[in-house]
Coordinates of C-alpha atoms in Angstrom, one line a residue:
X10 CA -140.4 81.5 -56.3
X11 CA -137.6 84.3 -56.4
X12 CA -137.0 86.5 -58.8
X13 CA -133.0 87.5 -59.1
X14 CA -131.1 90.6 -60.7
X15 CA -127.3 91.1 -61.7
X16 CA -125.7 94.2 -61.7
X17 CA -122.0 95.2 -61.8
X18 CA -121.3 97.7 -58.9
X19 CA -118.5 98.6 -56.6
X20 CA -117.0 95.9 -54.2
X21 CA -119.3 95.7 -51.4
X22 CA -117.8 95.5 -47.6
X23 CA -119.8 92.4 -46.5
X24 CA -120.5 89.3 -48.8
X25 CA -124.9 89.0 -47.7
X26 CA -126.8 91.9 -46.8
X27 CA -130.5 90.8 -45.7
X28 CA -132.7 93.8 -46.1
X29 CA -136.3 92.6 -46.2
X30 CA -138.0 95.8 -45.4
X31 CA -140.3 98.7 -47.1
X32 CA -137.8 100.8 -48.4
X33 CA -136.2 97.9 -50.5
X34 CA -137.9 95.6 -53.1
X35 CA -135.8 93.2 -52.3
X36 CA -134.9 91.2 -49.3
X37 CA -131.2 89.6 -50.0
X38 CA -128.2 91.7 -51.5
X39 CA -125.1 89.3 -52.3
X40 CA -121.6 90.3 -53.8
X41 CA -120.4 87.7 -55.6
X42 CA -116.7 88.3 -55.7
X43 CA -116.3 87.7 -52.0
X44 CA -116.8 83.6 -52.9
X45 CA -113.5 83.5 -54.4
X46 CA -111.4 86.2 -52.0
X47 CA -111.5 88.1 -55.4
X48 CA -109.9 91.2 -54.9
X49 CA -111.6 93.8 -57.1
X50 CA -113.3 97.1 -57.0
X51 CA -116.1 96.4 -59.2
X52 CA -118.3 93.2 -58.3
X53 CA -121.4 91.4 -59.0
X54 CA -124.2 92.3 -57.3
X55 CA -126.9 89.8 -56.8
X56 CA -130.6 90.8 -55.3
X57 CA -133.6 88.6 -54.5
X58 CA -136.8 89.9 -55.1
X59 CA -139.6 87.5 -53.4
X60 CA -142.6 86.7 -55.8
X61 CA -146.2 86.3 -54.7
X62 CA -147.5 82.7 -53.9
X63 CA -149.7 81.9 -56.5
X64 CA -150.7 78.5 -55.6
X65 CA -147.8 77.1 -57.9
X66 CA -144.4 78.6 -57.0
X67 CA -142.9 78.3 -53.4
X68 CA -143.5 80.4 -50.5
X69 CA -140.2 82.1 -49.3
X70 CA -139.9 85.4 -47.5
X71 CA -142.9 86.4 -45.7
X72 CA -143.1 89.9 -45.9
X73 CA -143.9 91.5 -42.5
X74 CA -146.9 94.5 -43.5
X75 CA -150.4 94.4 -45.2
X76 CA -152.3 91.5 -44.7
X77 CA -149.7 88.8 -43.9
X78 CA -149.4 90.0 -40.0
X79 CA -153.0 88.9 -39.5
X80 CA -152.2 85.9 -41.6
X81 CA -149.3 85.0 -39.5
X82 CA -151.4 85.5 -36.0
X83 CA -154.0 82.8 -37.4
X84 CA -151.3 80.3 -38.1
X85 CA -150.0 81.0 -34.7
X86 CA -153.4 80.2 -33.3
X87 CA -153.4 76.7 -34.7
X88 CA -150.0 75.9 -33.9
X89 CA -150.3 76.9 -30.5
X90 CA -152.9 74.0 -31.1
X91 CA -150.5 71.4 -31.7
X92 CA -148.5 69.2 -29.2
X93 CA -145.6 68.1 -29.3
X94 CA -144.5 70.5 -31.9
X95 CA -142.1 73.3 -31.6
X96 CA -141.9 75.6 -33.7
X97 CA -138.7 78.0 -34.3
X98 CA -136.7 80.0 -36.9
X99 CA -139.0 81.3 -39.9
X100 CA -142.0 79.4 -39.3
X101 CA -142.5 80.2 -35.8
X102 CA -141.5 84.3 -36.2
X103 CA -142.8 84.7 -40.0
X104 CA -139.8 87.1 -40.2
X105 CA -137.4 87.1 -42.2
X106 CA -134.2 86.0 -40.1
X107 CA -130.5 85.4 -41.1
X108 CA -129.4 81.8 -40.5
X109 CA -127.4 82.7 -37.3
X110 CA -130.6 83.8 -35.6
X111 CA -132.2 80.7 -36.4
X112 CA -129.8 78.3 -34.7
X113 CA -129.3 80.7 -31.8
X114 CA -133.3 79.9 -31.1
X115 CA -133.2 76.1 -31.8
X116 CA -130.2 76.2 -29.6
X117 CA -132.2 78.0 -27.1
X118 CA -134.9 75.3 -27.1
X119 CA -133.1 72.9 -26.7
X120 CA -131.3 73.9 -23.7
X121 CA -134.3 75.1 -22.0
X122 CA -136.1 71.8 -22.8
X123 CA -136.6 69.1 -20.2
X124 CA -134.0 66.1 -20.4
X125 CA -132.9 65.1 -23.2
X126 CA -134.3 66.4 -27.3
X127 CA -136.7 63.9 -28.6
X128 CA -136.5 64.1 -32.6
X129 CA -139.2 61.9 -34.6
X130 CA -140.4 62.1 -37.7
X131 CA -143.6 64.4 -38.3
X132 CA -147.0 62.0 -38.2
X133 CA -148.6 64.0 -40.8
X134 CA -148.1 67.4 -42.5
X135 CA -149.1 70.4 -40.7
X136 CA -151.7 72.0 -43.3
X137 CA -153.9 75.0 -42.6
X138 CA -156.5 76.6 -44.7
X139 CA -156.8 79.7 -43.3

């Protein structure tokens, strides 16, 4: 679950900033007028704020301090587990990545892999109580 806030501010230089860090509540910063090629000096300004899973809402941004860098080294352990599985992107860094990074890693893999990518469908979800 996200939480998102609108304010009107001056145009912004690039249309996505991705700031997930400590200074920052939020972790996305979006000016809306650069989806139209509007050309304007005040914009809106769109923020994501992550929420904390509660066992109802979705998991999104992990956030990279406190407790969660423990967290993510136990859900390392038990992937390293699996076979057959690799893991990239998000899920396999619990960072906070732009989308760019991600393919450059799946891109990555799949060079590096032997012959040629075998895609299946997953056998069964991958669920950890950790």
């Amino acid at each position: 679950m996200e939480v998102f806030e609108y304010s009107r501010e001056p145009k912004r230089l690039h249309f996505e900033i991705n700031e997930c860090n400590r200074v920052n509540a939020w972790t996305r910063a979006v000016d809306h007028s650069h989806w139209l090629e509007q050309d304007v000096e005040m914009a809106v300004i769109g923020r994501k704020y992550p929420c904390e899973w509660d066992g109802t809402n979705v998991r999104f941004c992990p956030k990279p301090f406190g407790g969660n860098p423990e967290l993510f080294r136990r859900y390392w352990e038990a992937a390293k587990a699996e076979r057959g599985v690799t893991f990239v992107g998000r899920l396999a860094t619990y960072k906070y990545l732009d989308r760019d990074d991600v393919v450059v890693q799946v891109v990555a893999k799949v060079v590096a892999h032997p012959g040629p990518p075998v895609l299946r469908p997953a056998r069964r979800a991958l669920q950890y109580s950790l």
